[in-house]
């Protein structure tokens, strides 16, 4: 396996002090490779060819790239939905790259929050119930669950719609619920996959403001997008192409990492 | 914590079922029909068996019954020409049994003396039987009205009788029979009135004729003290049949031999058979062992139960396939939801449980409705077809349990298919 320009840890350190990061590495990818194989066929499809990234606490990172660049694969790996073929992924100090399905579910439940392009709320459930879903799998008591869900739905200003179904809401409103859902389990890392992809520009702007706000509160956010304008909300932009990191820049200082 | 999650899972299941009311009902219908069929089939099988069992128990499983039978024609020509037919159990036989065979608690002889009674202008064909007071206890039949024959009746050679329920119904439909007299007429002894002192409870055998196994229809018998039967009537009997008459001698029609323990019933019956062989040149008696019949009947019952149960069980399996079919459709339909739940932290077992509980709810509700449908169905069968049906508690428990087992069995595959889905693929599914 050929290794492309390596962004090793010691070279990243100074830049990581930027943004609101406090310097502690939250998510660390080291030499991550992901190759898809088709069962029964010798064909191998490399999606990620060796990526090393470190995301520090409180960072607001965009991962950019065209389709086929490997950004979705990277998101799946960051989201503990998939195993890397090789390499090491540490999340919150825990090596999760070799964990089994059960343990990964646990990690997703405790440490991660997802925001999807198509919102992915459960259509049969009310907004409030949708917010409770992650808490159910944490085994939180119904009363506490309800309390937490109400608290977070208020934060996205949809308290008057708690008993509505997702289909009765506009896309922007649905995405706000989805963001609330991603927050409700108090995750270490929020992963957003094209969160504005299904929204018009104005609504998308509202959603991005919400992410900005979360960032200001100290949340660590990784946002996947192919739109430059969206990425520019972030403090750091990592660009992928053909499974490699080709650019890693700090938008404030505009310093590029090699 | 676990119970909270379980409740949540059940809530999700109920919700999903209520979302597709018609579909869920149709799915449950398979189970409803299956459980209903199992209950109906078993209730018919049990009803039929029960009728036979009642008969056998009536004879007493601890009893060995020895019964006189008329030898078949073509036997002893000389004897037939003499117009005297001499057959059956006699006093020597009684003495042999009483004195030589162990493990016997008591021997109750029965002596038939007449075959018709009348009350006023009404006549009714019966069997007038002399017996001992212990007879009723031996065959476990209760007195519905009045009293049984007492030892004192035998001592005093009293002209009293206890009648079967059919006689009461035929002759005393609208009056109390106790204290009234019925008349017994025979060619040899003339007309003798007997005072009714008691009426036997009706022997309900649900369908099959009550004479079935023991050869006695207790509903049609008039019981008198044995001493009266012996003193008032001679050993010879005259019976007129169409165009001819016959004279015969049959001292005892039956012996009811009560054995001390169930395990001794078969040996005693063999000993009785052996003991009687010597005194009888022709086969004019038979030894019946209700216990043996009981075992045969129980085997038959088991076989019938298995066959009918299996037929009905097939419909339950078909119902289960229906559940599996729908659950597989549900899993496909809800693939994205599965993906979302997995991304939000649901483990495989959470997904498995979610779908398994849904199929269990379907089969539980279907099973409960099926129990009701089956019970109503069994009653309808009895009302409309006149077949006896019996629903035991175990029938309900077994059929309901089967429904649950079917729901579990056919729910496992769709549930594990749901759990095996790759969360990424599932999320992408629309």
XYZ file of C-alpha atoms in Angstrom:
688
model
C 0.000 0.000 0.000
C 1.495 3.290 -1.063
C 1.377 6.046 1.464
C 0.748 9.513 0.253
C 1.946 12.736 1.926
C 1.597 11.922 5.517
C 0.139 14.490 7.867
C 1.886 13.285 10.928
C 0.866 14.382 14.379
C 3.817 16.541 15.362
C 3.511 18.679 12.307
C -0.125 19.402 13.002
C 0.257 20.476 16.547
C 0.739 24.231 16.133
C -2.207 24.615 13.858
C -4.500 22.722 16.131
C -4.206 25.502 18.663
C -6.220 27.649 16.348
C -9.983 27.677 16.269
C -11.448 27.024 19.644
C -9.640 23.738 20.033
C -8.096 23.260 23.423
C -5.471 20.975 22.056
C -6.698 17.550 23.184
C -7.024 15.132 20.302
C -10.577 13.852 20.128
C -10.563 11.856 16.943
C -7.364 10.561 15.503
C -7.084 8.751 12.198
C -3.716 7.180 11.519
C -2.923 5.652 8.133
C -6.521 4.713 7.542
C -7.102 2.578 4.498
C -10.433 1.315 3.345
C -10.693 -1.089 0.477
C -14.003 -2.487 -0.634
C -14.040 -5.984 -1.946
C -16.860 -7.662 -3.735
C -17.427 -11.079 -2.188
C -16.319 -13.801 -4.550
C -14.526 -11.418 -6.827
C -10.858 -10.483 -6.838
C -11.686 -6.853 -7.656
C -10.651 -4.421 -4.936
C -12.003 -0.908 -4.810
C -9.866 1.383 -2.688
C -11.942 4.225 -1.235
C -9.498 5.614 1.297
C -5.865 5.089 0.496
C -4.138 6.206 3.630
C -5.515 9.115 5.588
C -4.168 10.534 8.810
C -6.126 13.334 10.428
C -6.382 14.546 13.970
C -9.401 16.458 15.142
C -9.088 18.215 18.458
C -11.743 19.011 20.976
C -13.858 21.970 19.951
C -12.760 21.952 16.339
C -15.144 22.768 13.495
C -13.944 20.812 10.502
C -15.260 20.494 6.986
C -14.337 17.539 4.856
C -14.646 18.487 1.229
C -14.361 16.629 -1.962
C -16.138 15.659 -5.112
C -18.181 12.538 -5.306
C -15.928 9.541 -5.356
C -13.304 11.334 -3.317
C -13.911 9.018 -0.382
C -15.556 11.535 1.914
C -18.638 9.381 2.567
C -16.436 6.413 3.345
C -14.438 8.589 5.675
C -17.616 9.714 7.389
C -18.745 6.098 7.850
C -15.392 5.311 9.415
C -15.463 8.391 11.628
C -19.023 7.476 12.573
C -18.034 3.983 13.648
C -20.410 2.534 11.100
C -17.605 0.706 9.353
C -14.222 -0.793 10.034
C -11.098 0.442 8.298
C -9.198 -2.149 6.285
C -6.074 -1.001 8.054
C -4.963 1.870 10.217
C -5.914 3.112 13.596
C -8.858 5.236 14.673
C -8.969 6.561 18.194
C -12.034 8.355 19.449
C -11.902 10.039 22.815
C -8.752 8.127 23.685
C -10.198 4.741 22.748
C -9.010 2.702 19.808
C -12.223 1.856 18.045
C -10.796 0.421 14.835
C -10.888 -3.162 16.044
C -14.083 -3.090 18.087
C -16.897 -5.504 17.332
C -20.366 -4.512 16.198
C -21.807 -4.379 19.696
C -19.064 -2.164 21.023
C -19.310 0.134 18.007
C -23.037 0.512 18.642
C -22.178 1.461 22.174
C -19.683 4.047 20.922
C -22.237 5.525 18.522
C -24.763 5.652 21.286
C -22.442 7.313 23.818
C -20.004 9.420 21.820
C -21.440 10.306 18.427
C -24.199 12.435 17.001
C -25.296 12.140 13.373
C -26.918 14.693 11.089
C -27.808 13.367 7.640
C -28.493 14.976 4.321
C -32.009 13.543 4.148
C -32.662 14.286 7.845
C -33.458 10.625 8.530
C -36.078 11.164 11.163
C -38.281 8.134 11.819
C -41.548 9.001 10.047
C -43.866 7.085 12.405
C -42.589 8.866 15.482
C -43.417 12.344 16.711
C -40.612 14.863 16.973
C -40.327 14.302 20.671
C -40.157 10.542 20.208
C -37.537 10.969 17.518
C -35.410 12.894 19.966
C -35.806 10.125 22.500
C -34.503 7.379 20.203
C -30.769 7.758 21.006
C -31.596 7.973 24.701
C -33.596 4.735 24.578
C -30.493 2.834 23.543
C -28.542 4.481 26.323
C -31.046 2.995 28.722
C -32.140 6.326 30.137
C -35.379 6.288 32.100
C -38.524 7.474 30.295
C -38.986 10.519 32.521
C -35.425 11.706 32.090
C -35.652 10.972 28.385
C -38.696 13.126 27.968
C -37.057 15.895 29.948
C -33.907 15.826 27.849
C -35.863 15.667 24.595
C -37.992 18.656 25.589
C -34.911 20.592 26.565
C -33.217 20.025 23.213
C -36.280 20.612 21.088
C -36.568 23.953 22.790
C -33.026 24.747 21.771
C -34.007 24.389 18.108
C -37.178 26.380 18.774
C -39.679 23.704 17.854
C -41.316 23.275 21.243
C -44.720 24.011 19.761
C -44.428 21.076 17.329
C -43.374 18.269 19.633
C -46.321 16.057 18.746
C -46.049 16.564 15.006
C -44.695 13.912 12.658
C -41.606 14.733 10.582
C -43.659 14.822 7.353
C -45.689 17.717 8.709
C -42.585 19.859 8.923
C -40.523 21.733 6.369
C -37.108 20.441 5.469
C -35.360 23.098 7.526
C -37.460 22.271 10.545
C -36.770 18.581 10.107
C -33.069 19.228 9.938
C -33.269 21.287 13.114
C -34.909 18.333 14.827
C -32.176 16.094 13.453
C -29.536 18.424 14.900
C -31.300 18.376 18.228
C -31.332 14.587 18.032
C -27.601 14.573 17.337
C -27.081 16.696 20.459
C -29.411 14.983 22.824
C -27.006 12.259 23.941
C -24.290 14.857 24.592
C -21.823 13.350 22.104
C -18.091 13.967 21.910
C -18.314 14.457 18.169
C -21.076 15.584 15.836
C -20.880 14.263 12.292
C -22.908 16.014 9.644
C -23.216 14.519 6.172
C -24.185 17.224 3.666
C -26.598 18.745 6.185
C -27.714 21.437 3.754
C -27.763 19.262 0.651
C -31.519 18.917 0.581
C -32.277 22.495 1.574
C -32.534 25.765 -0.269
C -29.757 28.274 0.318
C -31.632 30.450 2.827
C -32.713 27.483 4.928
C -29.279 25.968 4.603
C -27.875 29.186 5.993
C -30.092 28.857 9.070
C -28.889 25.321 9.613
C -25.288 26.360 9.245
C -25.856 29.160 11.766
C -27.049 26.481 14.144
C -23.817 24.564 13.621
C -21.819 27.753 14.137
C -23.648 28.264 17.370
C -22.875 24.728 18.511
C -19.258 25.306 17.649
C -19.253 28.448 19.756
C -20.559 26.389 22.635
C -17.510 24.232 22.312
C -18.879 21.267 20.391
C -16.625 19.349 18.073
C -18.164 19.137 14.625
C -17.110 17.419 11.435
C -19.118 18.465 8.432
C -18.989 16.688 5.098
C -19.827 18.773 2.090
C -18.965 19.308 -1.513
C -20.025 22.976 -1.436
C -17.289 25.449 -0.855
C -19.684 27.977 0.665
C -20.726 25.511 3.301
C -17.190 24.508 4.068
C -16.260 28.113 4.593
C -18.330 28.214 7.784
C -15.782 25.905 9.277
C -12.473 26.754 10.861
C -10.617 23.999 9.090
C -11.169 22.502 5.683
C -9.822 19.108 4.735
C -10.075 18.299 1.065
C -10.078 14.752 -0.223
C -9.466 13.487 -3.685
C -9.273 9.871 -4.804
C -8.960 8.671 -1.265
C -6.123 10.981 -0.259
C -6.062 14.192 1.748
C -4.859 16.793 -0.702
C -5.377 19.871 1.392
C -5.824 20.679 5.072
C -6.178 24.391 5.773
C -7.090 26.616 8.668
C -9.544 29.140 7.288
C -8.768 31.774 9.914
C -5.049 31.822 9.577
C -5.240 30.440 6.054
C -2.256 28.335 6.837
C -2.203 25.216 4.864
C -0.869 21.999 6.187
C 1.310 20.127 3.842
C -32.865 -0.377 32.720
C -33.604 -3.516 30.787
C -37.303 -3.445 31.612
C -37.472 0.149 30.421
C -36.006 -0.884 27.108
C -38.364 -3.882 26.917
C -41.379 -1.670 27.478
C -40.077 0.698 24.836
C -39.641 -2.188 22.401
C -43.180 -3.379 23.039
C -44.449 0.155 22.521
C -42.670 0.349 19.179
C -44.180 -2.991 18.194
C -47.716 -1.987 19.114
C -47.284 1.255 17.261
C -46.106 -0.434 14.106
C -48.980 -2.930 14.259
C -51.530 -0.180 14.711
C -50.050 1.686 11.806
C -51.137 -1.107 9.466
C -54.387 -2.219 11.019
C -55.760 -4.259 8.130
C -52.451 -5.881 7.350
C -51.879 -6.783 10.981
C -55.403 -8.162 11.272
C -54.966 -10.337 8.199
C -51.669 -11.590 9.546
C -53.182 -12.366 12.909
C -56.110 -14.032 11.140
C -53.848 -16.913 10.177
C -53.061 -17.475 13.835
C -56.682 -16.924 14.850
C -57.820 -19.637 12.437
C -55.002 -21.932 13.496
C -55.677 -21.629 17.208
C -59.427 -21.833 16.611
C -58.973 -25.014 14.579
C -56.731 -26.598 17.195
C -59.248 -25.858 19.934
C -62.231 -27.111 17.916
C -60.471 -30.289 16.828
C -59.193 -31.096 20.297
C -62.555 -30.320 21.870
C -64.257 -32.777 19.502
C -61.634 -35.405 20.189
C -61.902 -34.856 23.935
C -65.689 -34.884 23.818
C -65.751 -38.219 22.032
C -63.170 -39.736 24.330
C -64.874 -38.411 27.406
C -68.100 -40.222 26.515
C -66.252 -43.487 26.356
C -64.273 -42.755 29.468
C -67.413 -42.084 31.457
C -68.721 -45.476 30.452
C -65.554 -47.221 31.441
C -65.260 -45.437 34.740
C -68.858 -46.288 35.416
C -67.975 -49.940 35.274
C -65.237 -49.133 37.710
C -61.613 -49.444 36.784
C -61.034 -51.527 39.899
C -63.743 -53.968 38.918
C -63.640 -57.167 36.964
C -66.998 -57.948 35.450
C -68.032 -61.502 34.754
C -71.124 -61.722 32.611
C -73.288 -64.591 31.489
C -73.791 -64.899 27.792
C -76.250 -67.079 25.960
C -74.353 -69.657 24.004
C -74.825 -69.247 20.312
C -77.304 -71.491 18.523
C -76.125 -74.739 16.925
C -74.489 -75.784 20.155
C -76.181 -78.526 22.098
C -79.099 -79.731 20.025
C -80.374 -82.108 22.643
C -80.596 -79.386 25.201
C -82.455 -77.093 22.875
C -84.930 -79.839 22.147
C -85.573 -80.223 25.820
C -86.640 -76.556 25.795
C -84.398 -75.840 28.709
C -81.447 -73.660 28.152
C -79.095 -73.855 31.057
C -76.218 -71.437 30.919
C -74.273 -68.757 32.634
C -72.939 -68.116 36.095
C -74.207 -70.165 38.991
C -73.869 -70.385 42.738
C -70.805 -72.624 42.519
C -69.041 -70.011 40.440
C -69.835 -67.377 43.021
C -68.467 -69.540 45.811
C -65.310 -70.346 43.858
C -64.579 -66.710 43.209
C -65.346 -65.599 46.720
C -63.377 -68.351 48.410
C -60.368 -69.008 46.238
C -59.249 -65.825 44.612
C -57.082 -63.348 46.539
C -57.077 -59.550 46.322
C -60.838 -59.390 46.109
C -62.707 -56.862 48.192
C -66.181 -57.986 47.326
C -68.212 -59.846 44.755
C -71.600 -58.431 43.873
C -73.853 -60.831 41.991
C -76.660 -59.631 39.735
C -79.683 -61.756 38.979
C -82.117 -60.859 36.236
C -85.626 -62.006 36.939
C -88.008 -60.087 34.706
C -88.048 -57.899 31.623
C -91.038 -55.627 31.896
C -92.640 -53.341 34.432
C -95.923 -51.498 34.383
C -97.394 -48.548 36.179
C -101.116 -48.274 35.717
C -101.763 -48.712 32.024
C -98.188 -47.944 31.007
C -95.744 -50.751 30.297
C -92.070 -50.369 29.806
C -89.418 -52.904 28.855
C -86.682 -53.008 31.475
C -84.493 -55.483 33.260
C -85.472 -56.308 36.786
C -82.295 -57.166 38.603
C -81.729 -58.504 42.061
C -78.568 -57.283 43.706
C -76.807 -56.468 46.969
C -76.790 -53.033 48.602
C -73.047 -52.737 47.843
C -73.689 -52.724 44.075
C -74.196 -48.977 43.818
C -70.994 -48.269 45.683
C -69.093 -50.731 43.506
C -70.072 -49.029 40.266
C -69.904 -45.490 41.684
C -73.442 -44.513 40.829
C -75.305 -42.120 43.078
C -78.910 -42.081 44.107
C -80.641 -39.004 42.769
C -83.827 -39.331 44.771
C -84.797 -41.416 47.770
C -82.428 -44.118 48.973
C -80.493 -47.144 47.795
C -81.337 -50.744 48.633
C -80.323 -51.345 52.235
C -79.138 -54.552 53.963
C -82.419 -54.590 55.842
C -84.316 -54.880 52.547
C -82.376 -58.048 51.807
C -83.044 -59.423 55.278
C -86.728 -58.776 55.066
C -86.996 -59.921 51.430
C -88.674 -56.572 50.911
C -90.585 -55.760 47.753
C -88.814 -52.485 47.150
C -86.927 -51.243 44.126
C -84.553 -48.565 42.896
C -85.236 -47.510 39.337
C -83.079 -46.063 36.599
C -83.666 -42.563 35.373
C -85.118 -43.580 32.006
C -87.866 -45.521 33.758
C -88.645 -42.525 35.906
C -88.840 -40.375 32.818
C -91.067 -42.821 30.949
C -93.468 -43.749 33.707
C -93.341 -40.798 36.080
C -92.834 -37.815 33.850
C -94.975 -35.513 35.943
C -94.995 -37.110 39.378
C -92.705 -38.079 42.171
C -91.999 -41.807 41.822
C -90.843 -42.276 45.418
C -93.337 -44.310 47.404
C -95.330 -45.448 44.367
C -95.518 -49.028 43.279
C -94.678 -50.541 39.924
C -95.797 -54.010 38.934
C -93.484 -56.745 37.747
C -95.210 -59.612 35.955
C -93.668 -62.919 34.977
C -95.199 -66.096 33.657
C -94.013 -68.176 36.546
C -94.425 -65.889 39.511
C -97.380 -63.784 38.520
C -97.735 -60.146 39.343
C -95.773 -58.604 42.178
C -95.861 -54.927 43.093
C -92.613 -53.247 44.106
C -92.462 -50.008 46.018
C -90.048 -47.476 44.566
C -87.630 -46.265 47.248
C -85.031 -44.570 45.077
C -84.073 -43.296 41.668
C -80.553 -43.538 40.267
C -78.894 -40.476 38.850
C -78.973 -40.325 35.093
C -75.967 -41.871 33.447
C -74.900 -39.326 30.901
C -72.565 -40.776 28.351
C -72.746 -37.957 25.852
C -73.781 -39.558 22.623
C -72.802 -43.202 22.701
C -75.520 -45.604 23.873
C -75.147 -46.246 27.571
C -75.182 -50.005 27.088
C -71.916 -49.838 25.204
C -69.259 -51.623 27.155
C -70.660 -53.174 30.279
C -73.752 -54.508 28.584
C -75.869 -52.829 31.276
C -77.993 -49.810 30.691
C -78.398 -48.567 34.217
C -80.952 -45.988 33.153
C -83.224 -48.878 32.161
C -82.762 -51.152 35.155
C -84.991 -51.861 38.124
C -82.953 -53.001 41.080
C -84.543 -55.159 43.771
C -82.964 -56.907 46.773
C -81.110 -60.078 45.760
C -82.950 -62.100 48.414
C -86.267 -61.005 46.991
C -85.145 -61.999 43.520
C -84.137 -65.439 44.765
C -87.130 -66.133 47.000
C -89.867 -64.666 44.863
C -88.655 -66.042 41.594
C -87.496 -69.550 40.903
C -84.310 -70.510 39.085
C -86.191 -71.302 35.928
C -87.358 -68.478 33.745
C -89.910 -68.474 30.998
C -89.538 -66.029 28.226
C -91.981 -65.618 25.402
C -90.609 -64.574 22.143
C -92.597 -64.189 18.957
C -94.373 -67.445 18.312
C -92.390 -69.563 20.708
C -91.457 -69.734 24.301
C -88.357 -70.835 25.975
C -87.363 -71.942 29.369
C -83.953 -71.137 30.580
C -81.900 -71.132 33.707
C -79.345 -68.460 34.296
C -78.750 -67.952 37.989
C -76.614 -64.831 37.836
C -76.351 -62.476 34.932
C -73.247 -60.675 36.248
C -70.637 -60.697 38.954
C -69.045 -57.399 39.780
C -65.741 -58.337 41.349
C -64.056 -55.439 43.092
C -60.289 -55.796 43.340
C -58.279 -54.202 46.146
C -55.666 -52.475 43.997
C -55.461 -51.327 40.418
C -52.276 -53.305 39.827
C -54.102 -56.514 40.781
C -56.960 -56.029 38.357
C -55.402 -57.874 35.431
C -54.053 -60.832 37.494
C -57.397 -61.208 39.248
C -59.246 -61.189 35.954
C -56.989 -63.959 34.697
C -57.505 -65.980 37.891
C -61.246 -65.592 37.646
C -61.165 -66.785 34.077
C -59.058 -69.789 35.050
C -61.242 -70.664 38.015
C -64.434 -70.608 36.008
C -63.136 -72.582 33.028
C -63.394 -75.892 34.873
C -67.067 -75.616 35.679
C -68.142 -74.511 32.224
C -68.060 -76.773 29.212
C -69.251 -74.142 26.809
C -68.312 -70.526 26.627
C -71.318 -69.058 28.336
C -69.602 -66.336 30.248
C -67.199 -63.565 29.554
C -64.741 -61.654 31.724
C -64.594 -57.956 31.103
C -61.896 -55.740 32.461
C -62.863 -52.069 32.270
C -59.306 -51.180 33.276
C -58.009 -52.857 30.155
C -60.619 -51.079 28.114
C -59.616 -47.854 29.782
C -56.051 -48.315 28.683
C -57.096 -49.129 25.133
C -59.411 -46.139 25.115
C -56.660 -43.920 26.448
C -54.358 -45.060 23.688
C -57.044 -44.402 21.144
C -57.665 -41.050 22.686
C -54.014 -40.166 22.461
C -53.868 -41.212 18.836
C -56.990 -39.286 17.951
C -55.689 -36.277 19.800
C -52.402 -36.366 17.918
C -54.030 -36.815 14.515
C -56.624 -34.089 14.955
C -54.164 -31.817 16.714
C -51.636 -32.256 13.934
C -54.178 -31.432 11.241
C -55.134 -28.282 13.084
C -51.504 -27.568 13.860
C -50.779 -27.375 10.142
C -53.099 -24.408 9.845
C -51.222 -22.831 12.713
C -47.987 -23.307 10.808
C -49.586 -21.719 7.749
C -50.490 -18.810 10.018
C -46.879 -18.668 11.119
C -45.711 -18.501 7.529
C -48.092 -15.571 7.112
C -46.411 -13.826 10.025
C -42.983 -14.486 8.574
C -44.080 -13.162 5.202
C -45.423 -9.950 6.660
C -42.478 -9.474 8.942
C -40.086 -9.823 6.032
C -42.099 -7.199 4.172
C -42.031 -4.996 7.240
C -38.281 -5.345 7.547
C -37.814 -4.316 3.934
C -40.219 -1.446 4.346
C -38.444 -0.243 7.450
C -34.884 -0.802 6.347
C -34.111 2.879 6.582
C -35.546 3.078 10.072
C -33.329 0.154 11.023
C -30.344 2.049 9.630
C -31.275 5.181 11.564
C -31.708 3.269 14.790
C -28.405 1.488 14.276
C -26.634 4.804 13.619
C -28.168 6.219 16.765
C -26.749 3.423 18.855
C -29.117 0.455 18.605
C -27.313 -2.827 18.899
C -28.167 -5.816 16.750
C -30.079 -7.406 19.581
C -32.204 -4.284 19.980
C -33.262 -4.607 16.343
C -33.818 -8.350 16.710
C -35.973 -7.774 19.770
C -37.952 -5.022 18.085
C -39.070 -7.256 15.225
C -39.355 -10.396 17.288
C -41.635 -8.648 19.735
C -43.741 -7.390 16.879
C -44.345 -10.908 15.596
C -44.904 -12.106 19.147
C -47.528 -9.411 19.673
C -49.240 -10.488 16.465
C -49.254 -14.122 17.516
C -50.275 -13.333 21.101
C -53.220 -11.220 20.056
C -54.073 -13.706 17.319
C -53.814 -16.518 19.839
C -56.112 -14.775 22.316
C -58.738 -14.076 19.690
C -58.256 -17.620 18.414
C -59.024 -19.020 21.866
C -62.284 -17.099 21.881
C -63.121 -18.123 18.304
C -62.251 -21.748 19.053
C -64.393 -21.822 22.191
C -67.355 -20.305 20.388
C -66.755 -22.711 17.489
C -66.769 -25.721 19.798
C -70.071 -24.612 21.306
C -71.530 -24.152 17.841
C -70.433 -27.660 16.892
C -72.224 -29.052 19.920
C -75.330 -26.974 19.258
C -75.556 -27.490 15.519
C -74.076 -30.934 14.938
C -74.889 -32.387 18.325
C -71.374 -33.681 18.872
C -70.108 -33.567 22.381
C -67.168 -31.188 22.759
C -65.034 -30.550 25.771
C -62.540 -27.729 26.111
C -59.997 -28.435 28.792
C -57.784 -25.762 30.264
C -54.797 -27.568 28.814
C -56.339 -27.390 25.341
C -56.420 -23.618 25.619
C -52.947 -23.435 27.097
C -51.475 -25.765 24.488
C -53.064 -23.994 21.522
C -52.126 -20.582 22.872
C -48.621 -21.807 23.624
C -48.368 -23.163 20.098
C -49.398 -19.777 18.723
C -46.618 -18.133 20.721
C -44.129 -20.757 19.617
C -45.138 -20.247 15.995
C -44.818 -16.472 16.367
C -41.404 -16.885 17.920
C -40.202 -19.452 15.423
C -41.368 -17.615 12.326
C -40.372 -14.257 13.779
C -36.764 -15.194 14.379
C -35.699 -15.247 10.755
C -37.114 -11.815 9.764
C -35.848 -10.313 13.018
C -32.340 -11.609 12.561
C -32.430 -10.577 8.900
C -33.244 -7.072 10.118
C -30.439 -7.166 12.649
C -27.933 -8.421 10.105
C -28.493 -5.447 7.817
C -25.429 -3.303 7.340
C -26.224 0.064 8.908
C -24.650 1.972 6.013
C -26.628 0.050 3.401
C -29.757 0.373 5.461
C -29.334 4.132 5.797
C -28.936 4.491 2.064
C -32.119 2.476 1.447
C -35.143 4.519 0.494
